[in-house]
Coordinates of C-alpha atoms in Angstrom, one line a residue:
Chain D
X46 CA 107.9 -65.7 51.0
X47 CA 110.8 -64.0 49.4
X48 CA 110.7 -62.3 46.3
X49 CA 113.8 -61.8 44.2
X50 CA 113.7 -59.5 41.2
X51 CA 116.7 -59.1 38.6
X52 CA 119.4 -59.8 40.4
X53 CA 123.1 -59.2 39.3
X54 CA 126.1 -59.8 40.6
X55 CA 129.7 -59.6 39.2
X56 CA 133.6 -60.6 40.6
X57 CA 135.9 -58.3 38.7
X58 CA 135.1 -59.1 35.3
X59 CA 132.8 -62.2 35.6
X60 CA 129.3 -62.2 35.8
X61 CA 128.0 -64.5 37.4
X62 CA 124.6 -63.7 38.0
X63 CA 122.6 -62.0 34.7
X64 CA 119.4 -60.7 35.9
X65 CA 117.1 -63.4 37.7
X66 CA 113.8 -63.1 39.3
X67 CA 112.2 -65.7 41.3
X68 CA 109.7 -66.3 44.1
X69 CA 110.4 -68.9 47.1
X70 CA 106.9 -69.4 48.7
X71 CA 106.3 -70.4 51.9
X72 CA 105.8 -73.8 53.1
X73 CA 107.0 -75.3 50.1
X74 CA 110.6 -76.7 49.4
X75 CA 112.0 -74.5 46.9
X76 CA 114.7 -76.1 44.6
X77 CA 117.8 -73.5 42.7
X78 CA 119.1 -76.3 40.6
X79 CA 122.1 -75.9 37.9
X80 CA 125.1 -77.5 37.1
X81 CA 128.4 -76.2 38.5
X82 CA 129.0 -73.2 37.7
X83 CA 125.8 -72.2 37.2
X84 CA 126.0 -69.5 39.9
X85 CA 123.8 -71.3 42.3
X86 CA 125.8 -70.8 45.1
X87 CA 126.7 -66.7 44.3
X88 CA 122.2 -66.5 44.3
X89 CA 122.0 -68.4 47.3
X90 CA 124.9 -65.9 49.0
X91 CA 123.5 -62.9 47.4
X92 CA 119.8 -63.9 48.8
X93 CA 121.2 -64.7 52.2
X94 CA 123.3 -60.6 52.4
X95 CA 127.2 -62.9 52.4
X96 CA 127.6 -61.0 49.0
X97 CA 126.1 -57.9 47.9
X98 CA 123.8 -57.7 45.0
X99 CA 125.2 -55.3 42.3
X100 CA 121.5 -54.8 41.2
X101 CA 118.5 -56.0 42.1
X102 CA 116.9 -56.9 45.1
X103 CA 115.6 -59.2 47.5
X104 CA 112.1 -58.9 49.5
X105 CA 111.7 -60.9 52.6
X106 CA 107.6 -60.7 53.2
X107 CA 107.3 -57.5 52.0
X108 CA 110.4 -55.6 53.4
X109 CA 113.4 -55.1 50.8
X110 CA 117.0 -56.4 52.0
X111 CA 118.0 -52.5 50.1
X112 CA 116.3 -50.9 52.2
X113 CA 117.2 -52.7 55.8
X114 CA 119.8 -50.9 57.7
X115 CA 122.3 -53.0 59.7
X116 CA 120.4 -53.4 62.7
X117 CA 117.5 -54.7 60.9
X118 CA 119.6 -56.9 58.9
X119 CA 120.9 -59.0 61.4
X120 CA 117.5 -59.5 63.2
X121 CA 116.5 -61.2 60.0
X122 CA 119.7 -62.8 59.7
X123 CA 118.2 -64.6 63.6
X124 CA 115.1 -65.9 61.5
X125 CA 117.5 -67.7 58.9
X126 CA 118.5 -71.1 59.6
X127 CA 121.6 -72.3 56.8
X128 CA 122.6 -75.5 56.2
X129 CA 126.1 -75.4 54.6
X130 CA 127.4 -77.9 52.2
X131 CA 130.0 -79.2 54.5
X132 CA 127.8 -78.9 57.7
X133 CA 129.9 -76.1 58.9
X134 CA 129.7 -77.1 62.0
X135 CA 131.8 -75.6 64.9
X136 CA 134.7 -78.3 65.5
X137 CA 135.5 -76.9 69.2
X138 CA 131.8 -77.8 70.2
X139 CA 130.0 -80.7 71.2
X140 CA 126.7 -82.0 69.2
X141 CA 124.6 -80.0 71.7
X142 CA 126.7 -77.4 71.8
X143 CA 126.8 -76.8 68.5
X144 CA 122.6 -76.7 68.5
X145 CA 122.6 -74.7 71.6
X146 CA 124.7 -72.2 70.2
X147 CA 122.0 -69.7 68.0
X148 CA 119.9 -69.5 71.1
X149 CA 123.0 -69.0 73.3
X150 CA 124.0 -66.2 71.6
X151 CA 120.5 -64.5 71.2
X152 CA 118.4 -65.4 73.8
X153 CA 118.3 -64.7 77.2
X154 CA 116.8 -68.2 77.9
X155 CA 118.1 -69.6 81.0
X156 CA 120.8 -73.0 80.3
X157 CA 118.0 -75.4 80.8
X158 CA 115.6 -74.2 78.5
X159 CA 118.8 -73.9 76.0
X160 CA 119.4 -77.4 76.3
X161 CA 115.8 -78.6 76.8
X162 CA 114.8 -76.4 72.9
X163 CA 117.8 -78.1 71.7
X164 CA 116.7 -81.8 72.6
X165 CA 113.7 -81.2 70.9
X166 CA 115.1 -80.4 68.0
X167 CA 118.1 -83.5 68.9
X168 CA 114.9 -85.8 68.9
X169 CA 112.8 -84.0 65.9
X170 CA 116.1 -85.0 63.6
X171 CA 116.3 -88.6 64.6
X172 CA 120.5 -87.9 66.5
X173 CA 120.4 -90.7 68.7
X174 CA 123.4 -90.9 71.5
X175 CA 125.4 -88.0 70.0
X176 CA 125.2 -85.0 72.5
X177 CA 128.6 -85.2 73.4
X178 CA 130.1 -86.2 70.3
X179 CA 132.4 -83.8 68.7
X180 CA 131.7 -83.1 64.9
X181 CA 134.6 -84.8 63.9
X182 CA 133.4 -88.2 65.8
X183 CA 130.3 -88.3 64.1
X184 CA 128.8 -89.6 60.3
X185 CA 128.5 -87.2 57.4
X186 CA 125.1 -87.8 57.5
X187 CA 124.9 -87.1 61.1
X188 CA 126.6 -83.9 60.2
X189 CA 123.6 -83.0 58.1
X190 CA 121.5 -83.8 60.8
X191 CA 123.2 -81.7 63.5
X192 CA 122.8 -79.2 60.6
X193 CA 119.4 -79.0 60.2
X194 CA 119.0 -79.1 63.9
X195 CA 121.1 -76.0 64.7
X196 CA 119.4 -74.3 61.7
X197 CA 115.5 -74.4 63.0
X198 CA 116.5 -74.2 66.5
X199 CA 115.4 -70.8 66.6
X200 CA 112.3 -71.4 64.5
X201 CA 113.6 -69.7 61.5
X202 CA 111.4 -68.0 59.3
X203 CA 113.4 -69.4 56.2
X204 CA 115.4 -72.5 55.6
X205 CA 118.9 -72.2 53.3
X206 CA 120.4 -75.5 52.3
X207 CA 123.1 -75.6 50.0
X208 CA 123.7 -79.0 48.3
X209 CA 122.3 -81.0 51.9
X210 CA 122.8 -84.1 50.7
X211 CA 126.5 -83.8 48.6
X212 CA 128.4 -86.6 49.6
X213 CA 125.7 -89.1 51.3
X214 CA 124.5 -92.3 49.8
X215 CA 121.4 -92.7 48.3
X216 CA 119.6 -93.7 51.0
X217 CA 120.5 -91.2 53.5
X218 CA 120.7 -88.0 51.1
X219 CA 116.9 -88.8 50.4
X220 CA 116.3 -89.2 54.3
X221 CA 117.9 -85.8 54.7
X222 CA 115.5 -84.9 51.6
X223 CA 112.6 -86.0 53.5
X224 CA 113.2 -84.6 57.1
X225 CA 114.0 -81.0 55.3
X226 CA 110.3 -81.2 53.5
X227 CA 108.8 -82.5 56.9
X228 CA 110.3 -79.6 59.0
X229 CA 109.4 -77.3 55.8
X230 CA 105.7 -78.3 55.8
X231 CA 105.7 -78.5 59.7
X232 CA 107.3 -75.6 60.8
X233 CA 105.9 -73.5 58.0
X234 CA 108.8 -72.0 56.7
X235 CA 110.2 -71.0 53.2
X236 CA 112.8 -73.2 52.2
X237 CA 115.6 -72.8 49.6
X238 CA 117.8 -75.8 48.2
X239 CA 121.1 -75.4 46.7
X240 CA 121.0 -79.0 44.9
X241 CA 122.2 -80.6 41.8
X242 CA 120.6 -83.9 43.1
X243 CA 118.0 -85.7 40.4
X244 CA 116.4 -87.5 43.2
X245 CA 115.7 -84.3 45.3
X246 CA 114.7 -82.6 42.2
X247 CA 111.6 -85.7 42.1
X248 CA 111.0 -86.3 45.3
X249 CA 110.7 -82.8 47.1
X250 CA 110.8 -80.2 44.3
X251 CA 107.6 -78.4 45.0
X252 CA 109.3 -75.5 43.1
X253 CA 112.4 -75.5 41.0
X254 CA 114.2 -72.7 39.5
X255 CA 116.6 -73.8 37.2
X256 CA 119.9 -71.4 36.5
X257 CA 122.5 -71.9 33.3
X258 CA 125.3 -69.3 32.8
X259 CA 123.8 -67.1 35.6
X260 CA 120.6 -66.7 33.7
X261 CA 117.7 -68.3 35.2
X262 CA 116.1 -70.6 32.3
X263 CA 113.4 -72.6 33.4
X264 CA 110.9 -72.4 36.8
X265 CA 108.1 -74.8 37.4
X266 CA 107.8 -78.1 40.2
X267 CA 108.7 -81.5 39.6
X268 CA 105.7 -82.5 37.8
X269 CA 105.8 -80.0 34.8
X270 CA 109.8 -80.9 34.3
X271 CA 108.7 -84.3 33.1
X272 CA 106.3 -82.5 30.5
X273 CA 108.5 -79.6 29.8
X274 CA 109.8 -78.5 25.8
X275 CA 112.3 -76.3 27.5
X276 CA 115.8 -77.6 26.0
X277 CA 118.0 -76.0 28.2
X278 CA 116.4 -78.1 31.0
X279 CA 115.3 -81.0 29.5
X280 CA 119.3 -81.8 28.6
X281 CA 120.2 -80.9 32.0
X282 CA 117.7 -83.1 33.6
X283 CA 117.7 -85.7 31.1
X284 CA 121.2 -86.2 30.8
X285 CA 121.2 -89.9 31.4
X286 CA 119.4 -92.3 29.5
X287 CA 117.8 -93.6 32.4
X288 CA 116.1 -90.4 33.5
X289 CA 114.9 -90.3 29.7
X290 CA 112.9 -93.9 30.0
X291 CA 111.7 -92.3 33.5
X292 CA 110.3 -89.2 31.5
X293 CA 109.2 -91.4 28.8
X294 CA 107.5 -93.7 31.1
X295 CA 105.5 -91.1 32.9
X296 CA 104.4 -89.1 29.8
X297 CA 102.8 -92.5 28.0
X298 CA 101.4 -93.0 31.5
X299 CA 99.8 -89.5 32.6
X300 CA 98.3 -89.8 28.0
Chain A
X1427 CA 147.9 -51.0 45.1
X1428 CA 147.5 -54.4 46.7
X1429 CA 149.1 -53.4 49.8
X1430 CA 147.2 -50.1 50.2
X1431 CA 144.0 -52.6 49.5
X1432 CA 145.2 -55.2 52.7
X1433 CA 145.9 -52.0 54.9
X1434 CA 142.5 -51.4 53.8
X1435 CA 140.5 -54.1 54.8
X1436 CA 142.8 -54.5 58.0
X1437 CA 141.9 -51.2 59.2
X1438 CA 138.1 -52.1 58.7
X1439 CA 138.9 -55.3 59.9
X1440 CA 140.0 -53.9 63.7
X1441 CA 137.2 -51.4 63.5
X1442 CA 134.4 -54.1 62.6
X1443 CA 136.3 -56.2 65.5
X1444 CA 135.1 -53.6 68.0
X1445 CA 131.9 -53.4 66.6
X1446 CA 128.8 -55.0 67.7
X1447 CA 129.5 -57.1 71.1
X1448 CA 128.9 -60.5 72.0
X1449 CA 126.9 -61.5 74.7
X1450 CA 129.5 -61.4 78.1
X1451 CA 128.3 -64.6 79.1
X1452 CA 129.9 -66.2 75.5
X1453 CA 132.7 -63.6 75.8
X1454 CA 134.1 -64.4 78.8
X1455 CA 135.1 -68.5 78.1
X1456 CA 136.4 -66.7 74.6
X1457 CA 138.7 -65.2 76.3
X1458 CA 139.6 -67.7 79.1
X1459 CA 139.9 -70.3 76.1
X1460 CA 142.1 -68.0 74.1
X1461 CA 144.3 -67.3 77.1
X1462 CA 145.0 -71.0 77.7
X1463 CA 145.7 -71.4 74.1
X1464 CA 147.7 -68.2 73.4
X1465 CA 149.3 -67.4 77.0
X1466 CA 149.4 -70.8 79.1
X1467 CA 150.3 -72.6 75.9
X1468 CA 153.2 -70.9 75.2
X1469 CA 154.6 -70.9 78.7
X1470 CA 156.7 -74.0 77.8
X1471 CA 158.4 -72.8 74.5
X1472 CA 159.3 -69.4 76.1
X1473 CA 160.5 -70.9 79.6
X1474 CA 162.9 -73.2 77.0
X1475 CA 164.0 -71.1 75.3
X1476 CA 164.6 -67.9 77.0
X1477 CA 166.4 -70.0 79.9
X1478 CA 169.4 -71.6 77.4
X1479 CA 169.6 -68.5 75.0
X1480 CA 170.1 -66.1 78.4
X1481 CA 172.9 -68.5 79.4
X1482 CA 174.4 -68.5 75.6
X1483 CA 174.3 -64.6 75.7
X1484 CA 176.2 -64.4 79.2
X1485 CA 178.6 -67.3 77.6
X1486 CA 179.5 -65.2 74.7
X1487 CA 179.7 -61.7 76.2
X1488 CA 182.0 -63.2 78.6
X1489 CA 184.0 -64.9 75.9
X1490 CA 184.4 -61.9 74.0
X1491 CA 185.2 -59.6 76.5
X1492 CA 187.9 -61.9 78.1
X1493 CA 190.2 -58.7 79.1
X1494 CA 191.7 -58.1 82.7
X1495 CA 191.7 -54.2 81.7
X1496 CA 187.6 -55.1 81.7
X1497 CA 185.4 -55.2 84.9
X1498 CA 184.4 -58.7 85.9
X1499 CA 180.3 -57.3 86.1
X1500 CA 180.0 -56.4 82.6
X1501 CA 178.6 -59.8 82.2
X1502 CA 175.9 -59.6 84.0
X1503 CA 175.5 -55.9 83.0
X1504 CA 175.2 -56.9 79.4
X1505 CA 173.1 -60.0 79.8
X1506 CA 170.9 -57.9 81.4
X1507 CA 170.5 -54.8 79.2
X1508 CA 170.5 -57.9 76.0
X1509 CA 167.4 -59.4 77.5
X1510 CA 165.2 -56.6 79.1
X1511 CA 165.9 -54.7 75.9
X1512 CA 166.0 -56.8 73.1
X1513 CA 165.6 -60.3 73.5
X1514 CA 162.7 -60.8 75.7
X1515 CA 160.3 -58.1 74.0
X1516 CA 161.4 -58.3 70.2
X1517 CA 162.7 -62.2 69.9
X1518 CA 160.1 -63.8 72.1
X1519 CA 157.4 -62.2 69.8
X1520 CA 159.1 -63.2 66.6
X1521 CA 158.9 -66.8 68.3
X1522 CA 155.5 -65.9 69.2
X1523 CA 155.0 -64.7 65.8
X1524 CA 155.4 -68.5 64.6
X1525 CA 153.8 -70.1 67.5
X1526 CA 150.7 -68.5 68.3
X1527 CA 150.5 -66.2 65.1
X1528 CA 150.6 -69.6 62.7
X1529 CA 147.8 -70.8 65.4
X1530 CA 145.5 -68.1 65.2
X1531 CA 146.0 -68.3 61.0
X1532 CA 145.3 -71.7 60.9
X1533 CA 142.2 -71.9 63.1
X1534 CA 140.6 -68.8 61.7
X1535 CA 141.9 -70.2 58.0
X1536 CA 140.4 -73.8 58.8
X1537 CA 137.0 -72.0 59.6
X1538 CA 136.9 -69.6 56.7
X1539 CA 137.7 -73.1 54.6
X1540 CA 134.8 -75.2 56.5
X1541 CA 132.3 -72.2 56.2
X1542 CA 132.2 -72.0 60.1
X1543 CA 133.0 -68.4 59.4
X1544 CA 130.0 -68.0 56.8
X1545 CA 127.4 -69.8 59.3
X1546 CA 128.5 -67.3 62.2
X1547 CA 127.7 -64.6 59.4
X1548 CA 124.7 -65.5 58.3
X1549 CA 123.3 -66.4 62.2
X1550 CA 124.1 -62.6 62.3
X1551 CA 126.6 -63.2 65.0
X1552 CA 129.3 -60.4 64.2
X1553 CA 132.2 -62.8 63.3
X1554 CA 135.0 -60.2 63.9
X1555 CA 134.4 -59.5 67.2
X1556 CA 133.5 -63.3 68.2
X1557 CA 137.2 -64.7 66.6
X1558 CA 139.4 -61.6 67.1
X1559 CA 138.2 -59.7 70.2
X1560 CA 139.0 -62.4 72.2
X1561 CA 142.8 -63.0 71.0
X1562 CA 143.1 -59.2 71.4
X1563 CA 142.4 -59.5 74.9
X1564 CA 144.4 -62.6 75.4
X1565 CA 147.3 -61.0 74.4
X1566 CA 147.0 -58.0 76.2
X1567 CA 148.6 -61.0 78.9
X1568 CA 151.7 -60.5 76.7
X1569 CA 153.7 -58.7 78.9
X1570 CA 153.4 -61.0 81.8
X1571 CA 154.8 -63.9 79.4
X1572 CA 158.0 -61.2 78.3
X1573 CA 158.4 -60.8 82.2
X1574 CA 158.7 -64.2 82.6
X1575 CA 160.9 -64.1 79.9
X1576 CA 163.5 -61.5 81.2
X1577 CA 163.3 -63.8 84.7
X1578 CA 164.2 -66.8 82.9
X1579 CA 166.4 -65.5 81.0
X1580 CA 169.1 -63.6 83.4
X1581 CA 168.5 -66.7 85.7
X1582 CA 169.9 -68.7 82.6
X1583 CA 172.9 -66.3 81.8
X1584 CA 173.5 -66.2 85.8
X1585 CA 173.4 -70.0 86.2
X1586 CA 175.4 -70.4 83.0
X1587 CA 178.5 -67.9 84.5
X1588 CA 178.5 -69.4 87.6
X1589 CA 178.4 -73.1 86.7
X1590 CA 181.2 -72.4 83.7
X1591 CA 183.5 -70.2 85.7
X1592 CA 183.1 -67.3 83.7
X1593 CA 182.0 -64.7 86.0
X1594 CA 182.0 -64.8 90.2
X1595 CA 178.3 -64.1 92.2
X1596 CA 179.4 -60.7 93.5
X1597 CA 180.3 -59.8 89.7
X1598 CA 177.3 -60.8 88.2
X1599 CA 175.2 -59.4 90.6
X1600 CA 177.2 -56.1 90.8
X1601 CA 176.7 -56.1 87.1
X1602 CA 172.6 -56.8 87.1
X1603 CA 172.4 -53.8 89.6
X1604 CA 174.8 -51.3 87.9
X1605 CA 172.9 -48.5 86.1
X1606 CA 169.4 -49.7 86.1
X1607 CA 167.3 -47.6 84.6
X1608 CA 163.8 -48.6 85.2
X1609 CA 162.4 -46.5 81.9
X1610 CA 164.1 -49.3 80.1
X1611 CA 161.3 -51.5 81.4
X1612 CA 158.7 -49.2 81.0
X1613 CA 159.9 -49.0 76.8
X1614 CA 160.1 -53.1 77.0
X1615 CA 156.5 -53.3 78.1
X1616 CA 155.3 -50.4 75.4
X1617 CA 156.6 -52.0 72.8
X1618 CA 155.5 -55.9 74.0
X1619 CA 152.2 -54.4 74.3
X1620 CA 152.2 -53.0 70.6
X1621 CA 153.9 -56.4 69.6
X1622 CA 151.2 -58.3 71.2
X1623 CA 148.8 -56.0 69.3
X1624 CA 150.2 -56.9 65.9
X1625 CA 150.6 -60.6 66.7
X1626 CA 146.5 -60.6 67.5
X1627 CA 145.6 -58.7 64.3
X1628 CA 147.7 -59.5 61.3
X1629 CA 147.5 -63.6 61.9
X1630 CA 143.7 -63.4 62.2
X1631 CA 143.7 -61.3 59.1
X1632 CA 145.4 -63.8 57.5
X1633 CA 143.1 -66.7 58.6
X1634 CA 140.3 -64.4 58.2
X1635 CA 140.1 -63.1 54.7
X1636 CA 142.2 -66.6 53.5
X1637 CA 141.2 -68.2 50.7
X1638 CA 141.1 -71.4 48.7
X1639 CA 141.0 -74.8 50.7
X1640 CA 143.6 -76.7 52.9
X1641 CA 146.8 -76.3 51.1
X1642 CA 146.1 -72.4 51.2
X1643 CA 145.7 -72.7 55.1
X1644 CA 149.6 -73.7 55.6
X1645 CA 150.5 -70.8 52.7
X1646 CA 148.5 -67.9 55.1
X1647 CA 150.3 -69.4 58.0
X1648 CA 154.0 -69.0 56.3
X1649 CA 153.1 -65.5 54.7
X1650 CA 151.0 -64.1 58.3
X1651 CA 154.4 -65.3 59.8
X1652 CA 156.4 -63.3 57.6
X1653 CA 154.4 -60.3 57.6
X1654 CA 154.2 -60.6 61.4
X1655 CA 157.8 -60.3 62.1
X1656 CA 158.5 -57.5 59.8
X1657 CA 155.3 -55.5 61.1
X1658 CA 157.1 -55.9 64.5
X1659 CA 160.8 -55.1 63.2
X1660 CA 159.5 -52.4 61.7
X1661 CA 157.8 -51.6 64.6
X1662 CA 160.1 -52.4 67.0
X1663 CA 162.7 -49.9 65.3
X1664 CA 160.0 -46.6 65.2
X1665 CA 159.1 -47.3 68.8
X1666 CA 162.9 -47.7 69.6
X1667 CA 164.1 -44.5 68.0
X1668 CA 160.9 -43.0 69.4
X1669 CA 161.9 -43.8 73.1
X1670 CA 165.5 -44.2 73.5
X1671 CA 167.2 -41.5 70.9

């Protein structure tokens, strides 16, 4: 679980982030959702330690990120698997390489193992035929994939994507939806999702924090937003007319 | 202000760059990669060039000194003490300085850009001393590349006298041998290695702390290549003054 209570955070004379408090539980899919600009991504840093809180803090289990020195930071930093918006993967590295890399650099595991742990995971995320593929020989969405796979190689504690599905179609941004809630629910981890994406927010929003102007507005799961008053969500959700005959559907349903 | 501010974060930038160590076994092909890129790479470009602009020199010093009052080995005198003291060391880097220096800007810049840089961050994988150790220690290789250089390039002036009639064997060699002062080496490789030094550090400080997307990757490499050569002008007059006055 992490706990984040009143977080700010300002560049030069912009705040972004306004005092917010939220709770990401674990084995659920936890959703930050907000249009750009929102400050979803400055949260997402701050919670991860890429930018430093002005005030506030953030409490992984029970230990404060204020409080961990250094050292301690960057042994949690080996139970975070990230998922970043453009894959980030390395470009001078094979598929496998690329997977193999966390435990290469933290473990003491012998080349074998490396590369049998990172078949596993090759396998557990559906890559067919791509260990030797460079990054830039393979699909966006097999970026993703390769992604996720390098991220719970090490069988993080806690799952970061930001925005996993930007720039997929449909179909395979709600696959990538799916495969992160599997691996949430299976592994047992806390996950966070950077995601402006309706269809993640029905599908796998088991929690949702909503965030306007760096304020957070609205938190609940993906049932309660259909029967939410909240106006600040309800317009950002609700923006198109056909997400307002799918909430109108559902409420003369579930009456 | 802004410039105390970037000698700032530079300075914290070489002291975080020797901070936590990576794991030998990753190191090692680092380094080896970085040497094939940085070193080996550049063999070509410095091989070129040094060879035609030591035969120019040797041309043009025995153009100009086209007097039968002057001694037929001050050609090879001269194209030697050109080379082993200035052009070698201080032009090869400058060349270096857009070669290798743009390189090492755009990589890093690319993977700032792409968030490579943020994932190796946030794996807690000390990113500094993964991406810059590495092309500190490749370039510590530097000086081998200048002796090349200096080879190449009195080979160039000597082939260039010989073949154009401007100056006999005996002469030129007469005039490579006259006066050597073997300290002049020793200052060539100090400053080299201090140029190699500052064409390791400021490019990756460029690529490093670059930001905005692509087009901003091609602006670091232009301004990392300018502050590079003026960092080793600069340089290269201090350590001059330093050692030879």
């Amino acid at each position: 679980m992490i706990q984040v209570k009143n977080l700010f955070k300002s560049f030069e004379d912009t705040q972004v982030l306004k005092g917010i408090s939220a709770t990401f539980e674990k084995g659920k899919t936890n959703l930050i959702i907000g249009k750009s600009g929102s400050g979803k991504t400055v949260f997402l840093k701050c919670i991860l330690g890429i930018f430093e809180a002005d005030q506030g803090d953030i409490i992984f289990e029970r230990t404060p990120l204020s409080s961990m020195n250094l050292e301690t930071r960057a042994l949690l930093r080996q139970e975070i698997g990230m998922v970043f918006q453009g894959s980030a993967l390395f470009d001078s590295m094979t598929v496998e390489e690329n997977i193999m890399f966390p435990m290469k650099m933290f473990t003491n595991a012998p080349h074998e193992e490396i590369r049998d742990r990172a078949n596993i995971v090759i396998d557990r995320v559906n890559l067919i035929n791509a260990n030797e593929k460079l990054p830039s020989e393979i699909s966006g969405g097999m970026k993703k994939r390769v992604a996720i796979a390098r991220a719970i190689v090490m069988n993080p504690k806690y799952l970061f994507c930001d925005e996993p599905n930007s720039g997929l179609d449909p179909k395979t941004a709600i696959l990538i939806d799916n495969l992160v809630q599997e691996i949430t629910q299976e592994y047992k981890i806390t996950t966070v999702i950077n995601t402006h994406d309706m269809n993640s927010v029905m599908e796998i929003g088991e929690k949702i924090v909503f965030l306007e102007d760096g304020l957070k507005q609205w938190e609940g799961n993906n049932q309660e937003i259909f029967k939410t008053d909240n106006e600040a969500i309800t317009k950002f959700v609700y923006s198109s007319e056909m997400f307002k005959k799918i909430r109108k559907i559902y409420i003369e349903e579930s009456e | 202000m802004k410039l105390l501010t970037h000698i700032g974060q530079y300075t914290l930038m070489i002291h975080k760059t020797f901070g936590k160590f990576t794991k030998w076994s990753v190191l090692k092909n680092l380094i080896l990669r970085e040497i094939d890129d940085l070193i080996i790479g550049s063999l070509g470009i410095v091989a070129f060039i040094s060879f035609f602009v030591g035969g120019v020199v040797a041309i043009q010093t025995a153009i100009n000194t086209d007097n039968p009052l002057l001694p037929g080995y001050l050609v090879g005198f001269a194209t030697r003490q050109s080379i082993i003291l200035e052009f070698a060391p201080t032009f090869i880097s400058i060349i270096m300085a857009g070669k290798a220096g743009s390189f090492i800007t755009s990589s890093l810049g690319t993977m700032r850009v792409t968030e490579q840089i943020d994932a190796l961050e946030v794996m807690g994988v000390n990113a500094y001393n993964y991406l810059i150790f590495p092309k500190i220690i490749a370039l510590t290789l530097f000086p081998f590349l200048i002796t090349f250089s200096m080879f190449l390039g009195i080979l160039g002036g000597y082939i260039a006298c010989i073949t154009g009639g401007f100056s006999s064997h005996a002469d030129f060699i007469e005039g490579l041998q006259l006066d050597f002062k073997p300290f002049h080496i020793v200052y060539a490789f100090i400053k080299t290695f201090l140029f190699a030094m500052l064409l390791a550090t400021i490019p990756a400080y460029h690529g490093y702390f670059m930001k905005g997307g692509a087009l901003e990757v091609g602006k670091a490499s232009t301004i990392s290549f300018v502050w590079t050569s003026v960092a080793i002008i600069i340089a290269n007059t201090i350590v001059t003054n330093l050692l030879l006055t």
